[in-house]
Tab-separated table of C-alpha atoms in Angstrom:
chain	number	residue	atom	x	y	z
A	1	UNK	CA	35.370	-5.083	-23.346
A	2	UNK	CA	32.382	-2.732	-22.276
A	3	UNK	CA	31.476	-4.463	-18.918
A	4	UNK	CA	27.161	-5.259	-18.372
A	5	UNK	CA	25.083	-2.448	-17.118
A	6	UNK	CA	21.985	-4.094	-15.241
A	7	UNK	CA	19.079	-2.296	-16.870
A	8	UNK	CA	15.784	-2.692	-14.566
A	9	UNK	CA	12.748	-4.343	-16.411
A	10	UNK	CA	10.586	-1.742	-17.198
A	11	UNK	CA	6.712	-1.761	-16.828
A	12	UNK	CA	5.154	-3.862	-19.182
A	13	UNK	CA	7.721	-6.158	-18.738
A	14	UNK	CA	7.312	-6.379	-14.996
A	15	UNK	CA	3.487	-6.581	-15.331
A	16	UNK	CA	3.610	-9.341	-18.086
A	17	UNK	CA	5.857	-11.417	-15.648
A	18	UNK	CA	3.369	-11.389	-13.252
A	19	UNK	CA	0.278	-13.707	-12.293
A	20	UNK	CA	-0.815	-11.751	-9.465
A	21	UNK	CA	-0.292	-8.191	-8.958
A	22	UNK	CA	-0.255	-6.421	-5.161
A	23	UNK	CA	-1.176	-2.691	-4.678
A	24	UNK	CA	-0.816	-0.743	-2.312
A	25	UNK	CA	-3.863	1.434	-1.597
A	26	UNK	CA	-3.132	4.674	-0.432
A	27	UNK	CA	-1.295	6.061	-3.467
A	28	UNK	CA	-1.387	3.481	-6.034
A	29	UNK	CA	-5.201	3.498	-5.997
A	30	UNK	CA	-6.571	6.815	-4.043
A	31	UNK	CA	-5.046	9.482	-1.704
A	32	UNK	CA	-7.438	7.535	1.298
A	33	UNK	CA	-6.477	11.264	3.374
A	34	UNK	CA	-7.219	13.392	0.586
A	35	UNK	CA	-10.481	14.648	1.981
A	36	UNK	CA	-10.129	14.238	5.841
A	37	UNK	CA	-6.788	15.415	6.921
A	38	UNK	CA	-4.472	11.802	8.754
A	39	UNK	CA	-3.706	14.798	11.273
A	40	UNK	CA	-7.405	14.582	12.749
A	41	UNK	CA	-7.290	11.091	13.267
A	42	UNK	CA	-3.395	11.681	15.127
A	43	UNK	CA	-4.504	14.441	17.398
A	44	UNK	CA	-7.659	11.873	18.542
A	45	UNK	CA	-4.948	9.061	18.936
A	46	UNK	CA	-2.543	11.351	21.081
A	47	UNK	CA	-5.907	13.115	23.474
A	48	UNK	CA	-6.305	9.390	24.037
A	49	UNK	CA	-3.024	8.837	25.310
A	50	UNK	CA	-3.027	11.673	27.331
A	51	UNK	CA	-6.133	10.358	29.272
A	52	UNK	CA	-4.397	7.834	30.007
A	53	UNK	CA	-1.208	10.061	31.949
A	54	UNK	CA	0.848	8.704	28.997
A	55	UNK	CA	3.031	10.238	26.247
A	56	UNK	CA	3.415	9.735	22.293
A	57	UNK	CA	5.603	7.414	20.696
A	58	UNK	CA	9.052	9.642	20.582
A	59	UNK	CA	9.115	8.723	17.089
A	60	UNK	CA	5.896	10.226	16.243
A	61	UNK	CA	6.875	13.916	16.351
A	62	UNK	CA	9.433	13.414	13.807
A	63	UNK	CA	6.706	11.488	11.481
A	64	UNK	CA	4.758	14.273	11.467
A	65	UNK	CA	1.381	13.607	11.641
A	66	UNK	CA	1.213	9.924	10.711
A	67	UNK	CA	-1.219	8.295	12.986
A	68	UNK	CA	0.690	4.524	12.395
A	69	UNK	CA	3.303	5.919	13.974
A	70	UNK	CA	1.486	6.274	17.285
A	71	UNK	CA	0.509	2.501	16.776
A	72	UNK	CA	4.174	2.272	18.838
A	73	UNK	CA	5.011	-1.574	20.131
A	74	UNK	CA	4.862	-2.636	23.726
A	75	UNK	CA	2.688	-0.320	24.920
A	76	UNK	CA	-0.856	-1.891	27.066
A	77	UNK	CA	-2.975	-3.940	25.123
A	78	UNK	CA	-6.268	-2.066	25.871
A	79	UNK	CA	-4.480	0.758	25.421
A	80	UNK	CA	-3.210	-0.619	21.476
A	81	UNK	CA	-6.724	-1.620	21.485
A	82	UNK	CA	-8.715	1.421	21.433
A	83	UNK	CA	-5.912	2.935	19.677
A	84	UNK	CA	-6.328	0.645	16.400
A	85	UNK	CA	-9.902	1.572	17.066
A	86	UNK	CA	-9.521	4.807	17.183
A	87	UNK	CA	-7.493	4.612	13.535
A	88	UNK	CA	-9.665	1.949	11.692
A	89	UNK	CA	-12.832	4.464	12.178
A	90	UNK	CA	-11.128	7.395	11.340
A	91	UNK	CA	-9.472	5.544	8.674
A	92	UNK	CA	-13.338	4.315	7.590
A	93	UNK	CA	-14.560	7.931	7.391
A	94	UNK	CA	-11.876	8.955	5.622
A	95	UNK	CA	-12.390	5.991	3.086
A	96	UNK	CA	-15.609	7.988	2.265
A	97	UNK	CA	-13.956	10.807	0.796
A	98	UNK	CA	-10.819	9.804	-0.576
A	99	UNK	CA	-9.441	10.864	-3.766
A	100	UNK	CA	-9.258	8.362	-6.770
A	101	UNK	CA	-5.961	8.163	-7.920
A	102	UNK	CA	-6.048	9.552	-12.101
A	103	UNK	CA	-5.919	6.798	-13.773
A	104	UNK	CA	-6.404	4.093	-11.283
A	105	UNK	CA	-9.551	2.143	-12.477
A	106	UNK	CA	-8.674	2.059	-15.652
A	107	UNK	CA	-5.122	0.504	-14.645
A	108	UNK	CA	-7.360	-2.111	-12.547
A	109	UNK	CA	-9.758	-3.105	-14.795
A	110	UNK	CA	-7.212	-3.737	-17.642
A	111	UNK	CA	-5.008	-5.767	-15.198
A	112	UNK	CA	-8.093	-8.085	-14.533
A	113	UNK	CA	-9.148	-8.019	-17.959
A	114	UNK	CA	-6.309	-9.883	-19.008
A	115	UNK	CA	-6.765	-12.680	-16.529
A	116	UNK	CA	-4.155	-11.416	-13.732
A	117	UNK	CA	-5.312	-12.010	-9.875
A	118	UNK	CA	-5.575	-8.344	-8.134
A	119	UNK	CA	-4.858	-7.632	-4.429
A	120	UNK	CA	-4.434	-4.891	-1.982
A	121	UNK	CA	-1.244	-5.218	0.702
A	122	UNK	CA	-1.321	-2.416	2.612
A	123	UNK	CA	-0.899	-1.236	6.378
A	124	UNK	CA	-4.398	0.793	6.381
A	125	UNK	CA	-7.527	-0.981	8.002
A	126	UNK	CA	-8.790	-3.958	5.526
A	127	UNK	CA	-12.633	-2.040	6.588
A	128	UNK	CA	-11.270	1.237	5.109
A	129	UNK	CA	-10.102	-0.590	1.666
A	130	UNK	CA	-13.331	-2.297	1.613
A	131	UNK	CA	-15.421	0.586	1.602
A	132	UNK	CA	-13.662	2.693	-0.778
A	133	UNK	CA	-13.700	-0.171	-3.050
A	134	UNK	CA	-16.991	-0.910	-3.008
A	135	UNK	CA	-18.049	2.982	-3.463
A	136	UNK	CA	-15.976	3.095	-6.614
A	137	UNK	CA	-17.517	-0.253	-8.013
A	138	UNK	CA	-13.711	-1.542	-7.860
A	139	UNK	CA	-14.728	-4.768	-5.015
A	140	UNK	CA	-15.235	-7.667	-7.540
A	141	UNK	CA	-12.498	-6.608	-9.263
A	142	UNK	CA	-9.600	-7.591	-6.783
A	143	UNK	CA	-10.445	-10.922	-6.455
A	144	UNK	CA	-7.085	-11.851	-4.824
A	145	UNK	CA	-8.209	-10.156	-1.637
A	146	UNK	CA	-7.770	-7.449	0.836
A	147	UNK	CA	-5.038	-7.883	3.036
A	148	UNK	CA	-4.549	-4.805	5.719
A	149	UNK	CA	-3.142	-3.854	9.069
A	150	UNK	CA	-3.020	-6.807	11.585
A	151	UNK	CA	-4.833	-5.064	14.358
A	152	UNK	CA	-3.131	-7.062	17.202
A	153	UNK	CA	0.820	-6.453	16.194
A	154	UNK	CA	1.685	-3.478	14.162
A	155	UNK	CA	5.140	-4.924	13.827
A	156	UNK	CA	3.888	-6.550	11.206
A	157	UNK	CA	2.909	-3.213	9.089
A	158	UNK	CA	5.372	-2.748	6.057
A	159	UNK	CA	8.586	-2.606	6.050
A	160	UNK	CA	7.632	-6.021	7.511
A	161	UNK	CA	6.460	-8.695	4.648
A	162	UNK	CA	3.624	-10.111	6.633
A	163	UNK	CA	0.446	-8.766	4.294
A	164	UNK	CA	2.604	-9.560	0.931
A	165	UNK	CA	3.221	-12.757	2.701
A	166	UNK	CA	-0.693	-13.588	3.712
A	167	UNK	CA	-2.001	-12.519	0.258
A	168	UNK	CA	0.617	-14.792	-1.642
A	169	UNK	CA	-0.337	-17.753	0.580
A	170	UNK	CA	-4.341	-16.813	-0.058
A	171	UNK	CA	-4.259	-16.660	-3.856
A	172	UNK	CA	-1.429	-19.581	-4.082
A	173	UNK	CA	0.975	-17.848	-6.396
A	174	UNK	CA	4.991	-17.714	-5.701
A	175	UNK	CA	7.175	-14.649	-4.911
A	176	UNK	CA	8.491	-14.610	-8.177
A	177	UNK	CA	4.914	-14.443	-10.088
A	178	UNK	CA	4.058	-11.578	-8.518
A	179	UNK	CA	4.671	-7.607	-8.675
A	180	UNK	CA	4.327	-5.301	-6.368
A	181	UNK	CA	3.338	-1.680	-6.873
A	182	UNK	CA	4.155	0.803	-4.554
A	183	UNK	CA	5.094	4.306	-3.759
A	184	UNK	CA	6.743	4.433	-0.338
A	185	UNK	CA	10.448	3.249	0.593
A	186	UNK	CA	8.472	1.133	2.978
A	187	UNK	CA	6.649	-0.684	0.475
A	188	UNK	CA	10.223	-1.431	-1.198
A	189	UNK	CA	11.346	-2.854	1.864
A	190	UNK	CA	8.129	-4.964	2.438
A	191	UNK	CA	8.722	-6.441	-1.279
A	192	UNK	CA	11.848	-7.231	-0.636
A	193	UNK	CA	11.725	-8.587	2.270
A	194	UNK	CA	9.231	-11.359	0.649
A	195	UNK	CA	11.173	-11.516	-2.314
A	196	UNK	CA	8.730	-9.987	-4.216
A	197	UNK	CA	9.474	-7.642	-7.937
A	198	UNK	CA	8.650	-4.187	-7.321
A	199	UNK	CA	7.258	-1.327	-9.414
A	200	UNK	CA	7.515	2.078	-7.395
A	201	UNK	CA	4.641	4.742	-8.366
A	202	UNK	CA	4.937	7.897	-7.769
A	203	UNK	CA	2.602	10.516	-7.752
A	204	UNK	CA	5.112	13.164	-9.429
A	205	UNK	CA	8.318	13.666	-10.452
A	206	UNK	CA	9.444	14.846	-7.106
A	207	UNK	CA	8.117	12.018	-5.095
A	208	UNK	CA	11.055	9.511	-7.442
A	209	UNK	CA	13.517	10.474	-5.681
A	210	UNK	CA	12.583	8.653	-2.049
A	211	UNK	CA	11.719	5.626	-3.624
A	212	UNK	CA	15.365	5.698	-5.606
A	213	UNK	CA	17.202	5.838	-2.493
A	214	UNK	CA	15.298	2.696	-1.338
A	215	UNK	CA	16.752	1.008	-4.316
A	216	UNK	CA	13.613	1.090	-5.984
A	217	UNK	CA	14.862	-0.393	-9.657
A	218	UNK	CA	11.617	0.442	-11.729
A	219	UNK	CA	9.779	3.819	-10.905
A	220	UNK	CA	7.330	5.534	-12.825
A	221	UNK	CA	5.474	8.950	-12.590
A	222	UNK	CA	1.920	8.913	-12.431
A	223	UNK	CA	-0.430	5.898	-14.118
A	224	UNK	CA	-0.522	7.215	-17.270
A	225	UNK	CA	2.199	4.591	-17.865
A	226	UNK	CA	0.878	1.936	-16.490
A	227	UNK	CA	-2.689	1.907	-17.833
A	228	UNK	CA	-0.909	2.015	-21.356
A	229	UNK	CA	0.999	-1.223	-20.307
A	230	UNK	CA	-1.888	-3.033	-18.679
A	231	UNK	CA	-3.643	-2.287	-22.387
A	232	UNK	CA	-0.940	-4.326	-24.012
A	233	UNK	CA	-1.244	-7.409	-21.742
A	234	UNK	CA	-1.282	-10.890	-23.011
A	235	UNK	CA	-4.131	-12.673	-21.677
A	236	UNK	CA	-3.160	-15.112	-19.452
């Protein structure tokens, strides 16, 4: 007897499941540093630190140039102060020339056109999201909210559940009746974590890999894919 292979749900089927979906933003809906470099708003973070006499997380070196990695735990809270500041404006400027993802509006609009709840989990500022949104004409459209970094704890940035968890409490809807669409092995974890379906994006073919190795089940290249699924929704 041929023994059951587990075949993931694929895209439509994921996003017919679901009454409320939850996007990430930088990826899934622009590239937020695609016209201001997240190194500028690092080497401001780290001249910070040295005015102070102290030193980068020891993590952040091997992140490259990810400023949330300098958001390290523990460290003063006027000094985690001024640097969330010090991210959430640079993040904000950058939110002004950030790339729409191909594809992503029309994805958005035909999710909310067929009566699904729309929100944004991510670990950028909620300010930032806000004013790309709005620029793009997208802010009525995610009626289930914005739900960003927690300035006072970045613990609670993904791989941590807390803005998947805040979002589902917000719009009311259980674990299970939601999808999550991502593109980082972080955002796998995150969904997990809050026991949440997930839908991996990724920007090209090489980018499937990472998000395999987080046991990503359902990945797909670029949003060609998912616009034509969104098209085909039942109205809920």
């Amino acid at each position: 007897m041929t023994p059951h292979r587990f075949r993931p749900s694929g895209p439509a089927e994921l996003l017919e499941r679901a009454v409320c979906v939850l996007l990430d933003f930088d990826g899934p809906v622009c590239r937020l540093f695609g016209g201001s470099p997240a190194a500028h708003i690092a080497y401001d973070m780290r001249r910070y630190l040295a005015s102070r006499g102290l030193a980068a997380d020891p993590a952040a070196p091997a992140a490259g140039d990810d400023p949330h990695r300098l958001l390290a735990p523990g460290r003063d809270r006027d000094v985690m102060a001024e640097l969330e500041h010090i991210l959430a404006v640079g993040e904000e400027a950058a939110a002004g020339s950030a790339v729409p993802t191909p594809g992503a509006d029309a994805f958005v609009r035909a999710v909310r056109d067929s009566g699904r709840l729309l929100a944004v989990t991510t670990n950028n500022a909620p300010t930032a999201v806000g004013i790309y949104l709005k620029q793009q004409g997208l802010d009525d459209l995610f009626d289930g909210g914005v739900f960003g970094r927690d300035p006072g704890d970045p613990r609670l940035m993904k791989p941590a559940p807390d803005c998947l968890l805040r979002a589902m409490d917000a719009v009311g809807v259980r674990p299970a009746d939601c999808l999550m669409i991502g593109d980082s092995p972080s955002d796998v974890a995150a969904a997990r974590a809050a026991e949440v379906p997930f839908l991996g994006y990724a920007r090209s073919a090489d980018r499937v890999e990472r998000l395999r190795r987080a046991r990503a089940g359902t990945v797909v290249v670029g949003m060609a894919g998912l616009v034509a699924a969104a098209g085909g929704l039942a109205r809920r």
